[in-house]
XYZ file of C-alpha atoms in Angstrom:
410
model
C 335.322 270.983 45.786
C 338.889 272.278 45.590
C 341.548 270.482 43.581
C 343.693 270.806 46.699
C 341.445 268.399 48.373
C 343.269 265.192 48.906
C 343.314 262.120 51.132
C 346.613 261.760 53.114
C 348.574 258.581 52.734
C 347.177 256.539 55.574
C 349.454 255.787 58.507
C 349.184 252.635 60.620
C 346.809 253.273 63.552
C 345.940 251.221 66.552
C 344.234 247.813 65.689
C 340.540 247.731 66.275
C 339.241 245.300 68.852
C 336.353 244.599 66.360
C 337.128 241.757 63.902
C 337.975 242.965 60.455
C 335.230 241.125 58.724
C 332.543 242.348 61.145
C 333.916 245.973 60.803
C 333.871 245.679 56.938
C 330.414 244.202 56.961
C 329.071 247.016 59.111
C 330.639 249.723 56.950
C 329.172 248.101 53.746
C 325.701 247.821 55.221
C 325.871 251.351 56.387
C 326.973 252.645 52.981
C 324.210 250.544 51.223
C 321.538 251.888 53.646
C 322.566 255.426 52.862
C 322.521 254.675 49.076
C 319.237 252.820 49.168
C 316.964 255.703 48.329
C 319.084 256.609 45.292
C 319.285 252.989 44.165
C 315.452 252.692 44.462
C 314.976 255.807 42.369
C 317.479 254.657 39.859
C 315.702 251.220 39.557
C 312.372 253.004 39.102
C 313.767 255.137 36.343
C 315.183 252.167 34.425
C 312.137 250.024 34.886
C 310.055 252.894 33.529
C 312.372 253.033 30.510
C 312.118 249.253 30.009
C 308.240 249.474 30.213
C 308.090 252.191 27.571
C 310.306 250.176 25.197
C 308.249 247.048 25.876
C 304.948 248.828 25.224
C 306.127 250.318 21.912
C 307.863 247.167 20.825
C 304.843 245.077 21.354
C 302.650 247.592 19.547
C 305.227 247.446 16.592
C 305.328 243.609 16.637
C 308.925 243.575 17.858
C 310.438 241.607 20.794
C 311.877 243.859 23.598
C 313.983 241.050 25.012
C 315.809 240.589 21.731
C 316.240 244.450 21.327
C 317.882 244.447 24.743
C 319.955 241.361 24.539
C 320.889 240.832 20.799
C 321.232 244.293 19.158
C 324.295 245.378 17.420
C 327.414 244.856 19.465
C 325.568 242.573 21.811
C 325.612 239.860 19.219
C 329.424 240.108 19.048
C 329.657 239.735 22.823
C 327.358 236.678 22.888
C 329.250 234.995 20.154
C 332.586 235.683 22.024
C 331.101 234.221 25.177
C 330.044 231.055 23.368
C 332.831 230.491 20.965
C 335.895 232.663 21.970
C 338.019 234.829 19.680
C 338.716 234.152 16.038
C 335.567 235.425 14.272
C 336.001 237.838 11.250
C 333.398 239.451 8.896
C 334.499 241.030 5.731
C 332.564 244.161 4.721
C 331.156 245.062 1.384
C 334.067 247.532 1.110
C 337.350 245.745 1.196
C 338.775 248.424 3.386
C 336.634 247.218 6.230
C 337.305 243.906 8.036
C 335.415 243.466 11.258
C 337.336 241.287 13.794
C 335.964 240.238 17.223
C 339.492 241.156 18.595
C 338.163 244.738 18.787
C 336.047 243.719 21.780
C 337.609 243.433 25.135
C 337.325 240.124 26.993
C 335.941 240.636 30.514
C 332.273 241.050 29.688
C 332.102 237.818 27.398
C 333.993 236.012 30.196
C 331.380 237.021 32.842
C 328.636 236.082 30.496
C 330.174 232.622 30.001
C 330.585 232.182 33.767
C 326.946 232.999 34.455
C 325.913 230.693 31.642
C 327.969 227.936 33.079
C 326.799 228.324 36.660
C 323.147 229.011 36.065
C 320.286 227.639 33.886
C 320.101 230.960 31.923
C 320.973 231.103 28.270
C 323.602 233.379 26.770
C 321.282 236.318 26.209
C 319.780 236.253 29.691
C 323.266 235.844 31.219
C 324.448 238.864 29.369
C 321.428 240.940 30.550
C 321.934 239.701 34.109
C 325.650 240.758 34.113
C 324.641 244.205 32.673
C 321.794 244.842 35.104
C 323.929 243.818 38.099
C 326.787 246.000 36.820
C 324.368 248.946 36.383
C 323.289 248.571 39.946
C 326.851 248.457 41.259
C 327.603 251.501 39.099
C 324.807 253.437 40.546
C 325.985 252.610 44.024
C 329.550 253.631 43.222
C 328.356 256.828 41.576
C 326.400 257.628 44.757
C 329.469 256.889 46.911
C 331.582 259.310 44.902
C 328.881 262.062 44.954
C 328.306 261.624 48.746
C 332.034 261.956 49.306
C 332.278 265.235 47.422
C 328.850 266.919 47.825
C 326.757 265.126 50.394
C 323.715 262.670 50.231
C 321.210 264.843 48.450
C 323.510 265.742 45.635
C 324.755 262.157 45.452
C 321.164 260.874 45.100
C 320.472 263.426 42.240
C 323.760 262.481 40.567
C 322.508 258.877 40.402
C 319.029 259.971 39.222
C 320.427 262.164 36.470
C 322.755 259.441 35.279
C 319.826 257.010 35.132
C 317.828 259.590 33.127
C 320.316 260.437 30.376
C 319.040 260.277 26.872
C 320.963 257.125 26.156
C 320.314 255.535 29.668
C 318.570 252.587 27.817
C 322.096 251.363 27.120
C 322.557 250.746 30.776
C 319.903 247.962 30.501
C 321.268 246.408 27.325
C 323.852 243.618 26.779
C 326.551 246.254 26.437
C 329.740 247.015 28.353
C 329.058 250.602 29.467
C 327.497 249.699 32.831
C 330.276 247.314 33.550
C 332.936 249.948 32.892
C 331.062 252.631 34.877
C 330.889 250.251 37.809
C 334.596 249.671 37.852
C 335.344 253.325 37.196
C 333.069 254.728 39.919
C 334.546 252.491 42.609
C 338.079 252.917 41.426
C 337.610 256.695 41.653
C 336.100 256.187 45.082
C 339.276 254.321 46.004
C 341.378 257.196 44.815
C 339.324 259.714 46.879
C 339.659 257.512 49.964
C 343.322 256.524 49.582
C 342.595 252.859 48.899
C 345.233 252.476 46.216
C 345.238 248.698 45.764
C 341.498 248.742 45.427
C 341.692 251.481 42.940
C 344.522 249.885 40.875
C 342.826 246.552 40.810
C 339.487 247.947 39.607
C 341.425 249.934 36.998
C 342.747 246.617 35.802
C 339.211 245.269 35.322
C 338.041 248.471 33.730
C 340.879 248.229 31.188
C 339.676 244.659 30.401
C 336.153 245.810 29.865
C 336.336 248.566 27.005
C 338.920 250.362 25.031
C 338.187 253.696 26.888
C 338.753 251.860 30.087
C 342.241 253.349 29.707
C 340.731 256.547 31.153
C 340.355 254.763 34.565
C 343.997 253.652 34.591
C 345.005 257.157 33.758
C 342.843 258.662 36.564
C 344.489 256.283 39.154
C 347.985 257.047 38.018
C 347.398 260.734 37.930
C 345.711 260.551 41.353
C 348.686 258.801 42.779
C 351.066 261.394 41.191
C 349.069 264.188 42.634
C 349.302 262.544 46.060
C 353.104 262.381 45.728
C 353.154 265.974 44.788
C 351.152 266.812 47.868
C 353.569 264.974 50.014
C 356.430 267.070 48.426
C 354.691 270.264 49.072
C 353.988 269.497 52.792
C 356.936 267.372 53.955
C 360.705 267.563 53.709
C 362.267 265.392 50.930
C 363.803 262.935 53.421
C 360.342 262.449 55.173
C 358.762 262.027 51.833
C 361.126 259.234 50.793
C 360.634 257.300 54.037
C 356.856 257.708 54.062
C 356.483 256.705 50.391
C 358.546 253.621 50.865
C 356.452 252.693 53.890
C 353.097 253.059 52.121
C 353.833 250.704 49.224
C 350.088 250.655 48.420
C 350.359 254.013 46.691
C 352.957 252.738 44.267
C 351.361 249.428 43.728
C 348.003 250.793 42.935
C 349.588 253.134 40.312
C 351.672 250.312 38.799
C 348.670 247.939 38.671
C 346.165 250.342 37.140
C 347.318 250.150 33.368
C 347.938 246.446 33.302
C 344.462 245.324 32.195
C 344.186 247.650 29.154
C 347.869 247.379 28.218
C 347.706 243.451 28.635
C 344.822 243.045 26.294
C 346.154 245.528 23.667
C 349.552 243.805 23.825
C 348.023 240.428 23.472
C 346.182 241.335 20.394
C 349.209 243.022 18.944
C 351.343 239.966 19.564
C 348.784 237.726 17.807
C 348.963 240.053 14.761
C 352.673 240.272 14.856
C 352.787 244.001 15.781
C 352.826 244.191 19.614
C 352.407 248.032 19.751
C 350.231 248.701 16.843
C 348.219 245.417 16.238
C 345.088 246.290 18.293
C 344.895 249.744 16.660
C 345.065 248.161 13.227
C 342.097 246.009 14.229
C 340.187 249.160 15.173
C 341.250 250.899 11.922
C 339.856 248.082 9.849
C 336.530 248.700 11.695
C 336.836 252.290 10.550
C 337.562 253.471 14.008
C 340.611 255.623 14.668
C 341.477 258.922 16.266
C 341.284 261.681 13.832
C 341.006 264.691 16.132
C 337.204 265.153 15.484
C 337.418 265.407 11.658
C 334.728 262.722 11.028
C 332.668 264.197 13.847
C 332.617 267.563 12.114
C 331.617 265.936 8.742
C 328.752 264.269 10.547
C 327.508 267.445 12.030
C 327.834 269.120 8.721
C 325.745 266.371 7.096
C 323.170 266.819 9.849
C 322.934 270.540 9.359
C 322.569 270.052 5.539
C 319.567 267.715 6.253
C 321.250 264.459 5.310
C 321.131 262.743 8.722
C 318.384 261.906 11.290
C 317.499 262.427 14.941
C 320.340 260.318 16.403
C 322.953 262.631 14.872
C 321.205 265.678 16.324
C 321.067 264.113 19.726
C 324.698 263.102 19.505
C 325.707 266.631 18.606
C 323.728 268.027 21.478
C 325.107 265.545 23.978
C 328.760 266.087 22.936
C 328.443 269.869 22.977
C 326.792 269.673 26.410
C 329.534 267.404 27.635
C 332.104 270.057 26.724
C 330.183 272.627 28.672
C 329.885 270.304 31.612
C 333.547 269.572 31.605
C 334.254 273.303 31.781
C 331.783 273.684 34.784
C 333.429 270.659 36.432
C 336.939 272.249 36.000
C 335.635 275.524 37.450
C 334.506 273.582 40.560
C 338.073 272.360 41.067
C 337.292 268.716 41.584
C 339.973 266.145 42.537
C 342.367 265.730 39.585
C 341.480 262.023 39.140
C 337.858 262.819 38.330
C 338.707 265.664 36.046
C 341.319 263.722 34.096
C 339.020 260.679 33.721
C 336.109 262.787 32.427
C 338.312 264.833 30.123
C 339.998 261.683 28.604
C 336.638 259.923 28.041
C 335.376 263.122 26.217
C 338.540 263.397 24.129
C 338.318 259.700 23.107
C 334.594 259.984 22.265
C 334.720 263.306 20.364
C 337.980 262.691 18.566
C 337.111 259.184 17.270
C 336.136 258.589 13.638
C 332.966 257.084 12.451
C 330.013 255.779 14.745
C 328.891 259.359 15.422
C 325.599 258.264 16.703
C 327.278 256.092 19.335
C 329.240 259.043 21.010
C 326.663 259.674 23.756
C 326.955 255.912 24.660
C 330.704 256.226 24.859
C 330.172 259.200 27.318
C 327.838 257.223 29.657
C 330.722 256.227 31.911
C 331.701 259.911 32.253
C 329.359 260.430 35.247
C 331.568 263.080 36.973
C 330.536 265.541 34.230
C 327.055 265.479 35.975
C 328.432 266.635 39.241
C 327.754 270.350 38.566
C 324.181 269.401 37.571
C 323.532 267.316 40.642
C 325.047 269.972 42.919
C 322.998 272.738 41.307
C 319.807 270.713 41.590
C 320.613 269.944 45.245
C 320.589 273.608 46.022
C 317.305 274.233 44.107
C 313.859 273.987 45.547
C 312.496 270.558 45.828
C 309.701 271.192 43.301
C 312.267 272.458 40.774
C 314.287 269.423 41.194
C 311.362 267.006 40.828
C 310.305 268.816 37.730
C 313.710 268.568 36.244
C 313.935 264.869 37.074
C 310.467 264.297 35.487
C 311.455 266.055 32.232
C 314.679 264.183 31.945
C 312.976 260.816 32.628
C 310.375 261.524 29.922
C 313.051 262.396 27.427
C 315.129 259.381 28.358
C 312.175 256.960 28.052
C 311.001 258.405 24.769
C 314.489 258.641 23.191
C 315.533 255.194 24.481
C 312.468 253.699 22.826
C 313.197 255.428 19.677
C 316.863 254.345 19.737
C 316.155 250.628 20.027
C 312.774 250.198 18.407
C 312.660 252.802 15.587
C 316.030 254.064 14.682
C 318.228 252.142 12.284
C 321.437 253.481 13.764
C 323.330 251.592 16.342
C 322.996 252.949 19.911
């Protein structure tokens, strides 16, 4: 896919005689029908992972429901959903103060909404939101893959995403699935020239997780690239007129950063430092951008035999992500996808502490898997099936280890 590939700014065409609602419904049903095989395979992969976790947990006398719904950060989200912001935990080291302001608000708000509207408790509400988001994410990933490489590659893209080593997180009460859903459909909006759609979804992504800023950056850069294309192919006077006519391009780009910037600014205002307050909260958690210094020390500790399997897997995943980013760049994808993936990788690799969590931070970076999916689509069917089987086995085994055996946060 060439980086020169772009979707022209849409001009007004003749109005269809078919009612808009009926036309929209037909398109959605058609898109869902094409994605159905990929979604079925994704569901089978995740159910297999959940079954493996359940069998081992019951064998070890642990409760899989609790592991999925109340582990690590999940407990913070559930507390936020029930009580709102204001909870602080002081660490044994006075340098560390853990404030719930580090967690973005959309996921707890959705949990609370489901809890209010259904008989489910907070844990089950959180899992329902995560599982629904994972399904929407898989559909969005398929839509992006189909747009760029066709149906076979799109199906394999979804399958590989569902068989990643840390794919168990997609089934937990965590926010990665939610962010991936908004990101995938926002990127699809960029690819198809739906700028209001893309900008609005970027707002929601920015309210979901700190690295949701990558979605906003992708939308803004996609819009900038579109304007550059107009400059290249049209006279300046024509560009000015066309750009003013299609206000959606500008509005989508203007909307995109508002979710992330709004929450970061709100935390900053509450702490009396509008620009730096949120980053101070993160720093007190021990999380800051240190250009990979802490990551290097973690790898060094692993090589010297001081760390366990999660660090080895994290090292492998981050290094593989770097290679995949290079392969993606060589394929010359649309700029928005490349920028989104690169920024997620920089944020994950360059952040301090929580080294074992870096593969989880990279789960939303599904465009990195496009070269893998495209390569598998060109391979023989038996080869592709064998690769999927091996990935699934690794994912189920490691997901079980991560939640039921490891003492490190996923």
